[in-house]
Amino acid sequence: MFQFKLVLLGDSSVGKSSIVHRFVKDSFDDFRESTIGAAFLSQTIKIRDTSSDSTEDTVIKFEIWDTAGQERYKSLAPMYYRNANAALVVYDITQQDSLSKAQNWVNELKNKVGDEDLIICLLGNKLDLCDSSDNGDKRAVMTDEAKVYAEEQDLLFYEVSAKTGQGVKDVFQSIGEKLYQIKKEEMLSKKGRQAASAKDSVNVKLQRPSTNDPTSCCY
Amino acid sequence: MESEVLSEGHRPVRNNELECPVCSKTFDNLGQLNHHLDFDHGFDGDESKGGNGTSSGKFISQGEESLEADNKRVRHQNKLMIRNHWKKPSPEHQNCHVCKRPLNQINGCINCRKCGELFCKMDCRNVMRLNANAEYDPLNGRWVNCCYQCFIRRDGYNDYGSVVDLIDQFKTLRHKKNEDKKLMQLQLENRLVLLIDGISRILKKNGNGVFMSYRVSKEISLLERTVTAWKDDRAALNCPICSQSFGLTLRKHHCRLCGSIVCDNKTTNCSNQVPLAYLANAATDLPFKEFNPQTVDKDYSIRICSQCIHILYVGRKFRRDIEQPASILLARCESIYNLSQVISNIWPLLNSRLEEIENAQKQNASPNPALIAEATKLRKKLLRAVESYNILTRQISSMSPRNAAQKKIQQSFQIASSIFITEKILKLKSIPIISPRVNENRGSNESTPEVQKLSDIVFNDLTIKEIKVCREELMVLKEQKFLVESMIENAKKQRKFDEIAVLDRNLLELKGKIEEIQNRLGEQGFH
C-alpha cells in the first residue's frame, strides 16, 4: 500500500474542511466551526492499474492535513506542505478574492517547494450555490478564468461541491491515480537501477501488505 | 386600609354623610367609601405607615401626600386619552404600516397610540408613556403600545434605553431630607443640653445625701418630662427599633431625648443607660453651662435610645476621626497609591515615544535627539518609580498592624501591589533598553541608559515587531502541538497505529520548531 501526504490550502471559509469531511466521512455540516491549526485525517482509495496486466486493485492511503485558512495560522502551513505529495488549493467560486488568495498559495508552493513531483490541484468549491437556476446564480469566478490560470500553471483543475458531494470523489481519485503513476515510474526506474547495479541480489519482502479489512486482526 | 380611613375620618364625617377625601364624592356608609377609595383611587396598597412610632413620622407625611396627588392625576388622565388621530381600518389602511402584512385576526390590528397608524401585532409591541394628548410624558404618562418609529423618536431615546433627568427631583428630595435630619439633630442637641444642665443643677443643689435621693429622683423625672413629652405607655405594643413585643420580660423604657418607648434588650442594644459624663465629653461643642464632670456624680446616667445616639454622635465621631492624623500605615498606603498613579501615567507616554522612534526608524529618517532624550528620561523616571514602589511594598508588608482594620488594610494593599507588580513590572521587561551596553544589567533597576544609536532599540538582535511576530508564531505552534498531542491520544484509543506514526513525526517537527523560535526569542519568550 502506498501512502501519500496531501495538504489543503486556501483562504478561510472556502470549504477546505468540508471537502475533506465529504471525502473521508461522506458527511456535510452546515455549521462547521473554523479549523484551528491543522487537522489530520486519513482515507484510503482503490486504484485499478490499467497499464499492468493484473486485475487486482491497488490501495493507496491519503494522509490529509487540513490547514486553517485564517491568517494567524499561516506560519503553520510550510510545515505541512513540505514533503507533501499533493496540495489541494481551494477557492470559493462565489468569492472573487478567494481565487487571488489561492493564486498566492500556488505561487508560494512553486517558490518554496520547487518540487516537480508535487501535484497541485486548483479546486473551486461551493458549486451548489451556482447551478440552481431558481435561486439566482451567485457565481463570481467564471470556470474559464480559473481553468485558463490552471492550464498556465500546469495545475489540475476541478469545480466541486462539498455540500452535494459533486466531484469530490473524482478529485481525490484522479490525484491518487496520478500519484500512483508517478510512484510506479519512480519505482520502476529505481528497480532498473538496482537491477543494473546488483543483478543477483535477492529481494526479501519484509513487510506484509496491510489488508485494510476491518474484520482482520491486523486492521 | 382600615387605619387610613380612620385617620382621615375626622374630615368626612358631616351630616351623617361620608365624603371622599380625594374627589369629594359623598357616600352613605364607610363600606362604600372604602370600596370607592380602593377601586377608584387605588388605595389598596400598604400605605398605612402614617402612625410611625418615632417623631420623624411627620416629615414623611408630606411626601405621601404628593404621591397621592400623582396617582390621582395619572388615573384621571387614563380615561381621557385622545383617539381622534387613530386611523380606521379601510381599503387604504388594510395592511400593516411597516411590514405590509394584511391586518386580520391572526396578524392583529392595532393603532400606534402616538402616531395613530395601523400596525400588525408584531410591529406595535413597543411601549412608552403617553399623556392624555398622546404626547410623550415619561413621568406621569400611562404605558401604552406604540410603533417602533415613535418609540425611537421620542425625546431622550438612546439605544441603551431612554434618559430621564431626575437629578433636580432627587436634589430637592435629598435637600429636604437633609434639612429634616439637621432639624432633628438640633432639636435633640437642645434637649440634651437642657437635660444635662438641669440634672447637674438638681444634683448640685441637693448634695449627696441618702435620704434626699427620693426627692432628687422625683425632681429629675419631672425635669425629664418637661424636656421632652413622654409617649403614652398604653399605645406602645412593640419596640419601634427591634419590633419585639413588650411583656413581662421585655420592659418598656422611655428614651429621655426623643420620648419614645423602647426596650432594654442587651442583644439588640435598643437603649442604654449612658453616664452624663460620657454624653457631655463626646459632644464638647455643645454649650453646657452647669455641667462640671468633676462634681457631678459620675454614676448618674440617663436612658437614651440607639437612634438618638446615632443622630447625635455618629457625625461627631466621624469628624473627630478625620481630624486625627492618619497612621503610618495609612500614610504609606497613600504614597504607594500615588506612586502607582505615577507609574500608570508614565507608561502610555513612554510607549508613544517608543512608537515614534520606531516609526522614524522604519522610514530611515534621522533620529530626533530630543525625542530619544525624552524617552530615556521617561524610562529613568519609570524605573525610579518602580523601585520606590518595591521599597514601599516591602515596608508595608513588614509593618505590624495594630488592630484588625489595619491588618485588613495591610493585606489588601499587599494583594493589590502584587497584582500591580505582576501587571506592570512584567511589562517593564518588554521595554527596550535604549542602549546595548546596559543589556547586561537589564535585570537591575539601576541601569542608566544612554542613547547612542537609533538602531540600538533591539533585543537579542530582534526588533519589537519581530518579537511580536515570533511570539505569535510560537503561540500558534504551541496550540498545534497541543492539538496533535490530543490527536495522538485519540488515534491510540482507536488503535490507528499508522496514523500515530504520522502524527508523531509531525509532533517532533513541531517541537523542533518551537525550540528554534524559543531560542530565537531568548528572554523575550514566555516562561
XYZ file of C-alpha atoms in Angstrom:
746
model
C 0.000 0.000 0.000
C 1.237 3.429 -0.861
C 0.891 6.379 1.398
C 0.688 9.926 0.144
C 0.771 13.154 2.064
C -1.838 15.592 0.934
C -2.347 19.130 2.170
C -5.268 21.517 1.755
C -4.580 25.220 1.443
C -6.726 28.247 0.762
C -8.437 31.270 2.175
C -10.578 30.897 5.287
C -14.172 29.690 4.894
C -13.788 28.437 1.340
C -14.679 24.923 2.491
C -11.453 23.029 2.890
C -12.614 21.098 5.918
C -15.969 20.438 4.314
C -14.329 18.912 1.269
C -12.158 16.688 3.439
C -15.088 15.577 5.535
C -17.104 14.849 2.413
C -14.256 12.719 1.126
C -13.352 10.972 4.391
C -16.688 10.633 6.132
C -19.093 11.408 3.297
C -20.893 13.900 5.518
C -21.608 17.604 5.415
C -22.187 20.042 8.261
C -23.923 23.335 7.522
C -22.365 24.992 10.554
C -18.800 23.796 10.637
C -16.593 25.707 13.035
C -13.434 27.169 11.588
C -10.421 24.917 11.863
C -7.796 25.578 14.496
C -4.200 24.912 13.461
C -4.237 21.903 11.195
C -6.383 18.813 11.371
C -5.273 15.346 10.351
C -7.438 12.801 8.604
C -6.724 9.727 6.543
C -8.603 7.810 3.905
C -7.857 5.006 1.506
C -8.963 4.633 -2.058
C -8.627 1.829 -4.569
C -6.969 2.324 -7.884
C -7.274 -0.016 -10.810
C -3.993 -0.394 -12.523
C -4.811 -0.095 -16.191
C -1.315 -0.426 -17.596
C -0.314 -3.636 -15.879
C -1.936 -6.866 -16.747
C -3.052 -7.696 -13.179
C -6.697 -7.085 -12.418
C -6.095 -6.530 -8.735
C -6.910 -3.116 -7.271
C -4.145 -1.148 -5.615
C -4.990 0.522 -2.336
C -3.479 3.879 -1.660
C -3.772 5.863 1.512
C -4.042 9.604 1.807
C -2.687 11.345 4.881
C -4.601 14.564 4.686
C -3.556 17.684 6.534
C -6.404 20.161 6.559
C -4.867 23.526 7.441
C -6.688 26.514 8.887
C -7.247 29.333 6.419
C -7.013 32.137 8.911
C -4.081 34.492 8.610
C -2.980 33.669 12.158
C -2.133 30.107 11.239
C -0.299 30.937 8.074
C 3.041 30.200 9.712
C 1.993 26.576 10.192
C 1.402 25.877 6.523
C 5.039 25.392 5.428
C 5.440 22.550 7.879
C 2.577 20.722 6.208
C 3.197 21.435 2.551
C 6.810 20.495 2.929
C 7.262 16.867 1.786
C 3.668 16.751 0.651
C 2.883 14.696 -2.428
C -0.123 16.741 -3.397
C -1.588 20.087 -2.485
C -5.224 20.994 -2.919
C -5.525 24.743 -3.251
C -9.180 25.550 -2.638
C -11.060 28.686 -3.548
C -14.685 29.705 -3.282
C -16.318 30.220 -6.670
C -18.673 32.777 -5.164
C -15.804 34.913 -3.835
C -13.513 36.574 -6.338
C -10.721 37.381 -3.890
C -10.528 33.813 -2.633
C -9.163 32.947 -6.081
C -6.404 35.525 -5.774
C -5.548 34.099 -2.348
C -5.433 30.670 -3.945
C -3.087 32.042 -6.606
C -0.858 33.375 -3.842
C -0.758 29.885 -2.355
C 0.134 28.398 -5.718
C 2.973 30.878 -6.071
C 4.205 30.155 -2.588
C 4.137 26.427 -3.260
C 6.053 26.818 -6.501
C 8.618 29.089 -4.895
C 9.177 27.316 -1.617
C 8.795 23.673 -2.572
C 10.022 23.747 -6.129
C 9.472 20.024 -6.401
C 8.499 18.841 -9.835
C 6.644 15.894 -8.410
C 4.326 17.950 -6.210
C 0.852 17.753 -7.667
C -1.053 20.968 -7.197
C -4.754 20.893 -7.761
C -6.834 24.044 -8.014
C -10.262 23.376 -6.577
C -13.280 25.639 -6.835
C -15.757 24.829 -4.091
C -19.447 25.674 -3.483
C -20.663 24.631 -6.899
C -24.096 24.002 -5.391
C -24.567 27.767 -4.975
C -24.259 28.325 -8.706
C -26.173 25.854 -10.762
C -29.530 26.189 -9.034
C -31.489 28.148 -11.604
C -34.357 29.309 -9.414
C -32.295 30.828 -6.603
C -30.116 33.071 -8.689
C -26.530 32.447 -9.688
C -24.039 33.542 -7.059
C -21.022 32.634 -9.149
C -18.274 35.245 -9.044
C -15.423 33.290 -10.600
C -16.014 32.001 -14.110
C -14.929 28.465 -14.831
C -12.910 29.570 -17.827
C -10.982 32.140 -15.854
C -9.779 29.589 -13.343
C -9.268 26.951 -15.992
C -7.023 29.194 -18.068
C -4.973 30.009 -14.974
C -4.701 26.329 -14.060
C -3.525 25.412 -17.531
C -0.957 28.207 -17.476
C 0.463 26.983 -14.194
C 0.100 23.321 -15.085
C -2.336 22.511 -12.271
C -5.157 20.066 -12.043
C -8.467 21.904 -12.001
C -11.893 20.909 -10.708
C -15.054 22.549 -9.533
C -16.793 20.662 -6.740
C -19.451 20.975 -4.135
C -18.791 19.664 -0.664
C -22.437 20.091 0.176
C -23.800 17.857 -2.564
C -20.619 15.859 -2.871
C -20.465 16.592 -6.580
C -16.998 15.898 -7.948
C -15.240 15.459 -4.615
C -14.532 11.753 -5.005
C -13.329 12.269 -8.572
C -10.761 14.802 -7.474
C -9.152 12.513 -4.959
C -9.438 9.562 -7.325
C -7.625 11.358 -10.102
C -4.988 12.738 -7.743
C -4.487 9.218 -6.421
C -4.100 7.829 -9.905
C -1.614 10.485 -10.831
C 0.407 9.962 -7.676
C 0.345 6.234 -8.207
C 1.588 6.728 -11.730
C 4.487 8.850 -10.534
C 5.328 6.408 -7.775
C 5.312 3.486 -10.152
C 7.592 5.175 -12.601
C 9.925 6.076 -9.781
C 9.970 2.528 -8.524
C 10.493 1.155 -11.965
C 13.466 3.380 -12.546
C 14.818 2.510 -9.118
C 14.341 -1.155 -9.820
C 16.017 -0.748 -13.079
C 18.983 0.910 -11.429
C 19.047 -1.676 -8.687
C 18.826 -4.430 -11.182
C 21.631 -2.870 -13.110
C 23.856 -2.443 -10.083
C 23.213 -5.741 -8.323
C 21.673 -8.251 -10.575
C 21.940 -11.168 -8.200
C 20.608 -9.549 -5.065
C 17.556 -11.254 -3.683
C 14.773 -9.041 -2.594
C 13.081 -10.203 0.519
C 9.818 -8.544 1.264
C 9.750 -7.999 4.965
C 6.586 -6.023 5.105
C 3.405 -7.870 4.572
C 0.861 -5.673 2.856
C -1.870 -4.490 5.160
C -5.237 -5.915 4.273
C -7.288 -2.899 5.357
C -10.031 -5.319 6.236
C -11.944 -4.295 9.341
C -12.623 -7.871 10.283
C -8.977 -8.763 10.209
C -6.946 -8.518 13.386
C -4.243 -6.556 11.655
C -6.516 -3.796 10.575
C -56.826 50.137 54.886
C -58.959 50.499 57.915
C -56.489 52.714 59.709
C -56.316 55.052 56.767
C -59.999 55.761 56.744
C -59.910 56.244 60.475
C -57.058 58.685 60.363
C -58.785 60.778 57.767
C -62.185 60.127 59.217
C -62.490 63.366 61.160
C -62.887 65.344 57.954
C -65.603 63.463 56.017
C -67.995 62.874 58.901
C -70.509 65.580 58.286
C -74.337 65.345 58.365
C -74.011 61.553 58.678
C -72.504 61.536 55.187
C -69.087 60.425 54.197
C -67.083 62.495 51.721
C -64.235 61.045 49.715
C -61.089 62.947 50.732
C -59.777 62.752 47.163
C -62.652 63.610 44.850
C -65.247 64.966 47.339
C -67.877 62.429 46.306
C -70.307 61.627 49.105
C -71.209 58.179 50.390
C -73.734 56.749 52.768
C -71.525 54.452 54.754
C -67.912 53.632 55.437
C -68.011 50.433 53.411
C -68.942 52.289 50.230
C -66.247 54.895 50.780
C -63.736 52.155 51.421
C -64.696 50.424 48.197
C -64.581 53.716 46.311
C -61.112 54.537 47.640
C -59.824 51.065 46.833
C -61.072 50.809 43.271
C -61.273 54.408 42.008
C -58.237 55.857 43.728
C -56.171 52.719 44.079
C -55.521 52.918 47.807
C -55.370 49.179 48.163
C -51.637 49.229 48.727
C -49.842 49.241 52.029
C -49.705 52.943 52.653
C -50.726 52.704 56.275
C -47.392 53.794 57.682
C -48.704 57.134 58.861
C -48.602 56.164 62.502
C -44.844 55.877 62.648
C -43.659 55.495 66.180
C -40.759 57.905 66.009
C -41.047 61.640 65.774
C -39.793 61.532 62.184
C -43.294 60.496 61.159
C -44.451 63.991 60.459
C -41.679 64.571 57.940
C -42.690 61.647 55.831
C -46.311 62.646 55.573
C -45.700 65.419 53.061
C -44.106 63.013 50.610
C -47.084 60.717 50.849
C -49.453 63.483 50.007
C -47.671 64.342 46.792
C -47.644 60.657 45.877
C -51.386 60.501 46.290
C -51.795 63.567 44.134
C -49.634 61.972 41.424
C -51.655 58.814 41.475
C -54.833 60.789 41.177
C -53.581 62.752 38.199
C -52.378 59.687 36.353
C -55.565 57.782 36.844
C -57.604 60.735 35.826
C -55.789 61.041 32.531
C -56.201 57.418 31.599
C -59.812 57.812 30.839
C -59.323 60.851 28.662
C -56.613 59.843 26.247
C -57.464 61.193 22.805
C -58.207 58.831 19.984
C -59.237 61.100 17.131
C -55.853 60.690 15.400
C -56.335 56.920 15.180
C -56.611 55.606 11.626
C -59.592 53.360 10.971
C -59.237 50.111 9.040
C -60.323 50.961 5.488
C -59.403 49.835 1.974
C -56.378 52.215 2.038
C -55.361 51.074 5.503
C -55.816 47.332 5.359
C -52.130 46.437 5.566
C -49.626 46.958 8.347
C -47.878 50.312 8.001
C -44.443 48.685 8.301
C -44.451 45.104 7.094
C -47.452 45.451 4.744
C -48.971 42.272 6.044
C -52.764 42.242 5.854
C -54.398 43.254 9.128
C -56.654 40.490 10.309
C -57.488 38.345 13.280
C -54.215 36.461 13.137
C -51.810 39.312 12.479
C -53.721 41.706 14.707
C -54.765 45.297 14.045
C -53.509 47.904 16.496
C -53.241 51.679 16.316
C -50.000 53.168 17.456
C -51.194 55.358 20.303
C -48.730 58.070 19.302
C -48.920 58.418 15.516
C -52.252 56.679 15.024
C -51.141 54.483 12.106
C -52.353 50.897 11.899
C -49.946 48.080 12.593
C -49.940 44.338 12.993
C -49.306 42.861 16.431
C -45.630 42.282 15.809
C -44.910 45.857 14.734
C -46.730 47.545 17.600
C -45.064 45.848 20.502
C -43.119 48.747 21.986
C -44.490 50.599 24.968
C -43.975 54.196 26.066
C -45.633 56.604 28.450
C -48.119 58.985 26.890
C -50.282 61.649 28.456
C -53.860 62.487 27.558
C -52.857 64.332 24.378
C -50.850 61.345 23.147
C -47.615 63.192 23.870
C -44.580 61.586 25.388
C -44.630 62.056 29.136
C -42.012 59.997 30.943
C -43.203 60.941 34.424
C -46.963 60.899 34.553
C -47.930 59.200 31.311
C -49.615 55.875 31.027
C -47.863 52.869 29.484
C -49.360 52.253 26.049
C -48.424 50.435 22.861
C -46.665 52.304 20.103
C -44.789 51.559 16.908
C -41.030 51.257 16.704
C -40.575 54.564 14.904
C -42.428 56.527 17.582
C -40.534 54.540 20.195
C -37.117 55.548 18.905
C -38.075 59.091 18.019
C -39.146 60.108 21.487
C -37.034 62.625 23.442
C -34.060 61.277 25.250
C -34.107 57.923 23.451
C -30.824 56.059 23.283
C -30.017 52.622 22.028
C -29.294 51.588 25.583
C -32.554 52.960 26.930
C -34.170 56.352 27.458
C -32.698 59.067 29.626
C -34.941 60.812 32.088
C -33.300 63.581 34.063
C -34.328 63.124 37.670
C -31.396 64.942 39.218
C -33.357 68.054 40.180
C -36.087 65.969 41.704
C -33.538 63.955 43.570
C -31.762 67.097 44.741
C -34.897 68.645 46.177
C -35.839 65.398 47.896
C -32.377 64.955 49.293
C -32.204 68.564 50.379
C -35.488 68.192 52.165
C -34.378 65.036 53.878
C -31.099 66.582 54.953
C -32.896 69.616 56.324
C -35.169 67.329 58.288
C -32.213 65.470 59.631
C -30.441 68.661 60.666
C -33.563 69.957 62.345
C -33.940 66.715 64.208
C -30.346 66.819 65.348
C -30.680 70.409 66.505
C -33.779 69.505 68.475
C -32.067 66.585 70.151
C -28.991 68.661 70.916
C -31.084 71.329 72.593
C -32.865 68.699 74.633
C -29.582 67.117 75.654
C -28.193 70.457 76.846
C -31.345 71.204 78.791
C -31.406 67.778 80.345
C -27.778 67.581 81.368
C -27.727 71.128 82.706
C -30.945 70.522 84.612
C -29.767 67.254 86.152
C -26.442 68.781 87.132
C -28.253 71.658 88.797
C -30.547 69.363 90.756
C -27.710 67.105 91.855
C -25.578 70.078 92.908
C -28.429 71.654 94.862
C -29.273 68.548 96.835
C -25.859 67.195 97.573
C -25.227 63.512 98.001
C -27.371 62.672 100.973
C -29.023 59.305 101.010
C -32.393 60.467 102.282
C -32.535 63.149 99.601
C -32.460 60.558 96.841
C -36.220 60.184 96.612
C -36.756 63.912 96.180
C -33.938 64.159 93.709
C -35.262 61.382 91.538
C -38.706 62.910 91.601
C -37.347 66.288 90.580
C -35.290 64.761 87.809
C -38.179 62.770 86.472
C -40.247 65.948 86.387
C -37.476 67.713 84.511
C -37.216 64.855 82.047
C -40.886 65.118 81.249
C -40.657 68.849 80.637
C -37.694 68.499 78.306
C -39.485 66.032 76.093
C -43.040 64.751 76.102
C -43.061 61.093 77.013
C -45.112 58.855 74.786
C -48.123 57.110 76.228
C -47.245 53.693 77.640
C -50.504 52.122 76.602
C -50.110 52.841 72.891
C -46.755 51.093 72.674
C -47.022 47.386 71.916
C -43.723 46.800 70.143
C -40.303 48.296 70.432
C -40.038 50.659 67.406
C -36.395 49.709 66.827
C -36.308 45.930 67.152
C -40.075 45.312 66.735
C -40.220 42.828 69.628
C -43.418 42.996 71.585
C -43.248 44.265 75.164
C -44.205 41.972 78.000
C -43.139 40.731 81.392
C -39.589 40.027 80.321
C -39.198 42.877 77.870
C -39.969 46.054 79.773
C -40.830 49.453 78.361
C -38.392 52.318 78.785
C -38.580 55.943 77.692
C -35.784 57.493 75.779
C -35.018 60.725 77.675
C -34.294 62.617 74.469
C -36.964 61.670 71.917
C -39.519 60.366 74.437
C -40.328 57.201 72.505
C -40.804 53.876 74.210
C -38.064 51.373 73.544
C -36.947 48.094 75.009
C -33.835 47.358 77.030
C -32.699 44.248 75.236
C -28.974 43.771 75.666
C -28.584 41.903 72.377
C -30.419 44.336 70.115
C -28.972 47.300 72.087
C -32.083 49.392 71.512
C -31.482 51.612 74.529
C -28.749 52.087 77.107
C -28.105 53.836 80.379
C -25.393 56.314 79.441
C -23.465 58.251 82.104
C -23.800 62.034 81.819
C -20.046 62.498 81.725
C -19.784 60.349 78.602
C -22.551 62.232 76.859
C -21.062 65.616 77.624
C -17.469 64.663 76.808
C -18.421 63.174 73.477
C -20.131 66.438 72.480
C -17.888 69.164 73.854
C -19.068 71.609 71.186
C -22.471 71.898 72.879
C -22.962 74.846 75.260
C -23.288 73.157 78.659
C -23.460 75.788 81.373
C -23.912 73.998 84.687
C -22.270 70.744 83.833
C -18.960 70.019 85.510
C -17.646 66.478 85.053
C -15.663 66.624 88.315
C -18.521 67.467 90.638
C -21.409 65.613 89.095
C -21.993 62.158 90.377
C -20.309 60.048 87.737
C -22.658 57.159 88.294
C -25.690 59.137 87.261
C -26.818 58.091 83.846
C -29.875 58.599 81.663
C -31.561 56.245 79.224
C -31.092 57.066 75.582
C -32.256 55.026 72.600
C -29.814 53.896 69.919
C -31.419 56.120 67.263
C -30.788 59.289 69.243
C -27.220 58.219 69.949
C -26.755 57.620 66.261
C -28.137 61.027 65.262
C -26.146 62.888 67.895
C -22.809 61.140 67.951
C -22.038 59.379 64.663
C -21.271 62.612 62.832
C -19.200 63.914 65.746
C -17.157 60.748 65.973
C -16.518 60.791 62.239
C -15.335 64.416 62.310
C -13.037 63.722 65.230
C -11.552 60.674 63.493
C -10.818 62.697 60.399
C -9.017 65.385 62.358
C -6.614 62.883 63.811
C -3.509 62.335 61.694
C -3.514 59.098 59.715
C -1.379 56.261 60.993
C 1.970 55.460 59.398
C 0.427 52.516 57.614
C -2.232 54.691 56.037
C 0.338 57.297 55.043
C 2.414 54.599 53.369
C -0.658 53.256 51.637
C -1.464 56.685 50.324
C 2.005 57.213 48.937
C 2.003 53.773 47.327
C -1.270 54.649 45.679
C 0.186 57.910 44.365
C 3.191 56.035 43.036
C 1.002 53.558 41.203
C -0.774 56.514 39.589
C 2.563 57.960 38.506
C 3.647 54.651 37.016
C 0.427 54.164 35.100
C 0.675 57.706 33.774
C 4.232 57.315 32.512
C 3.506 54.061 30.659
C 1.435 55.404 27.767
C 3.778 58.381 27.371
C 6.828 56.178 27.110
C 5.073 53.807 24.738
C 4.060 56.609 22.399
C 7.641 57.944 22.349
C 8.968 54.491 21.560
C 6.471 54.135 18.761
C 7.537 57.450 17.281
C 11.142 56.356 17.383
C 10.259 53.083 15.753
C 8.304 54.822 13.021
C 11.235 57.111 12.321
C 13.419 54.061 12.175
C 11.173 52.452 9.611
C 11.264 55.459 7.351
C 15.052 55.566 7.726
C 14.744 59.150 8.847
C 17.413 60.623 11.040
C 16.550 60.247 14.692
C 15.270 63.188 16.630
C 17.719 63.540 19.524
C 15.196 65.415 21.653
C 12.728 62.566 21.277
C 15.239 59.964 22.285
C 16.385 62.076 25.216
C 12.805 62.359 26.362
C 12.248 58.638 26.051
C 15.380 57.993 28.089
C 14.234 60.453 30.742
C 10.835 58.845 30.930
C 12.340 55.436 31.212
C 14.612 56.558 34.037
C 11.684 58.110 35.837
C 9.631 54.974 35.422
C 12.392 52.773 36.767
C 12.863 55.036 39.752
C 9.134 54.998 40.482
C 9.016 51.217 40.222
C 11.961 50.943 42.547
C 10.402 53.089 45.229
C 7.171 51.154 44.704
C 9.063 47.990 45.531
C 10.564 49.551 48.658
C 7.189 50.804 49.850
C 5.583 47.435 49.265
C 8.231 45.803 51.386
C 7.800 48.414 54.099
C 4.050 47.871 54.207
C 4.354 44.112 54.452
C 6.939 44.376 57.229
C 4.735 46.588 59.413
C 2.884 45.015 62.307
C -0.780 46.008 62.263
C -2.209 47.478 65.468
C -5.799 46.275 65.032
C -7.994 44.160 62.827
C -8.845 47.020 60.488
C -5.195 47.820 59.921
C -4.449 44.175 59.313
C -7.155 44.087 56.669
C -5.825 47.241 55.007
C -2.340 45.807 55.029
C -3.463 42.552 53.477
C -5.481 44.189 50.744
C -2.624 46.504 49.873
C -0.312 43.532 49.688
C -2.664 41.816 47.269
C -3.189 44.965 45.225
C 0.509 45.708 44.961
C 1.350 42.145 43.978
C -1.222 42.346 41.189
C 0.167 45.706 40.157
C 3.695 44.363 40.108
C 2.826 41.328 38.012
C 0.929 43.573 35.624
C 3.378 46.408 35.230
C 6.766 45.043 36.148
C 6.389 42.141 33.765
C 5.605 44.625 31.045
C 8.680 46.502 32.108
C 10.720 43.636 30.784
C 9.423 44.249 27.307
C 10.588 47.866 27.296
C 13.541 48.067 25.026
C 16.753 49.263 26.542
C 17.871 52.331 24.697
C 21.473 51.277 24.720
C 23.022 47.889 24.046
C 25.604 48.398 26.785
C 23.077 48.123 29.540
C 21.765 44.871 28.120
C 23.912 43.007 30.601
C 22.443 44.556 33.728
C 18.898 44.803 32.457
C 17.627 42.862 35.451
C 18.622 45.519 37.954
C 16.733 48.738 38.090
C 19.756 50.965 38.483
C 20.690 50.812 34.806
C 21.472 54.217 33.386
C 20.536 54.042 29.759
C 22.302 56.334 27.351
C 21.366 56.882 23.810
C 23.919 56.053 21.208
C 22.225 54.981 18.040
C 18.691 54.680 16.883
C 19.112 51.131 15.687
C 20.045 50.106 19.200
C 16.450 49.521 20.145
C 16.806 45.810 19.774
C 16.680 42.787 21.965
C 18.801 39.782 21.136
C 19.092 41.300 17.662
C 15.317 41.361 17.216
C 13.200 44.434 16.765
C 9.989 44.819 18.722
C 7.960 43.914 15.683
C 9.935 40.762 15.060
C 9.431 39.765 18.649
C 5.719 40.206 18.241
C 5.681 38.060 15.116
C 7.783 35.387 16.746
C 5.583 35.284 19.816
C 2.507 34.914 17.674
C 4.157 32.104 15.758
C 5.202 30.418 18.963
C 1.681 30.619 20.279
C 0.259 29.049 17.113
C 2.868 26.303 17.225
C 2.132 25.515 20.847
C -1.563 25.371 20.066
C -0.875 22.991 17.213
C 1.382 20.879 19.411
C -1.440 20.514 21.879
C -3.845 19.628 19.068
C -1.533 16.996 17.628
C -0.968 15.525 21.072
C -4.690 15.137 21.544
C -4.959 13.663 18.044
C -2.338 11.077 19.017
C -4.301 10.235 22.145
C -7.396 9.764 20.046
C -5.614 7.637 17.495
C -4.235 5.463 20.286
C -7.692 4.901 21.624
C -8.910 3.927 18.186
C -5.856 1.730 17.576
C -4.887 3.549 14.399
C -1.184 2.949 14.720
C -0.210 4.021 11.239
C -1.797 7.390 11.938
C 0.127 7.675 15.173
C 3.355 7.298 13.286
C 2.469 10.193 11.005
C 1.343 12.342 13.894
C 4.419 11.509 15.952
C 6.606 12.659 13.121
C 4.657 15.892 12.965
C 4.888 16.344 16.719
C 8.663 16.025 16.590
C 8.759 18.583 13.830
C 6.603 20.948 15.874
C 8.753 20.533 18.947
C 11.838 21.301 16.918
C 10.275 24.426 15.520
C 9.089 25.566 18.945
C 12.565 25.133 20.344
C 14.032 27.053 17.451
C 11.735 30.008 17.969
C 12.219 29.942 21.708
C 15.943 30.093 21.230
C 15.500 32.986 18.870
C 13.298 34.864 21.300
C 15.567 34.195 24.237
C 14.410 36.103 27.277
C 11.527 37.663 25.434
C 9.677 34.370 25.148
C 7.084 33.049 27.526
C 8.374 31.492 30.658
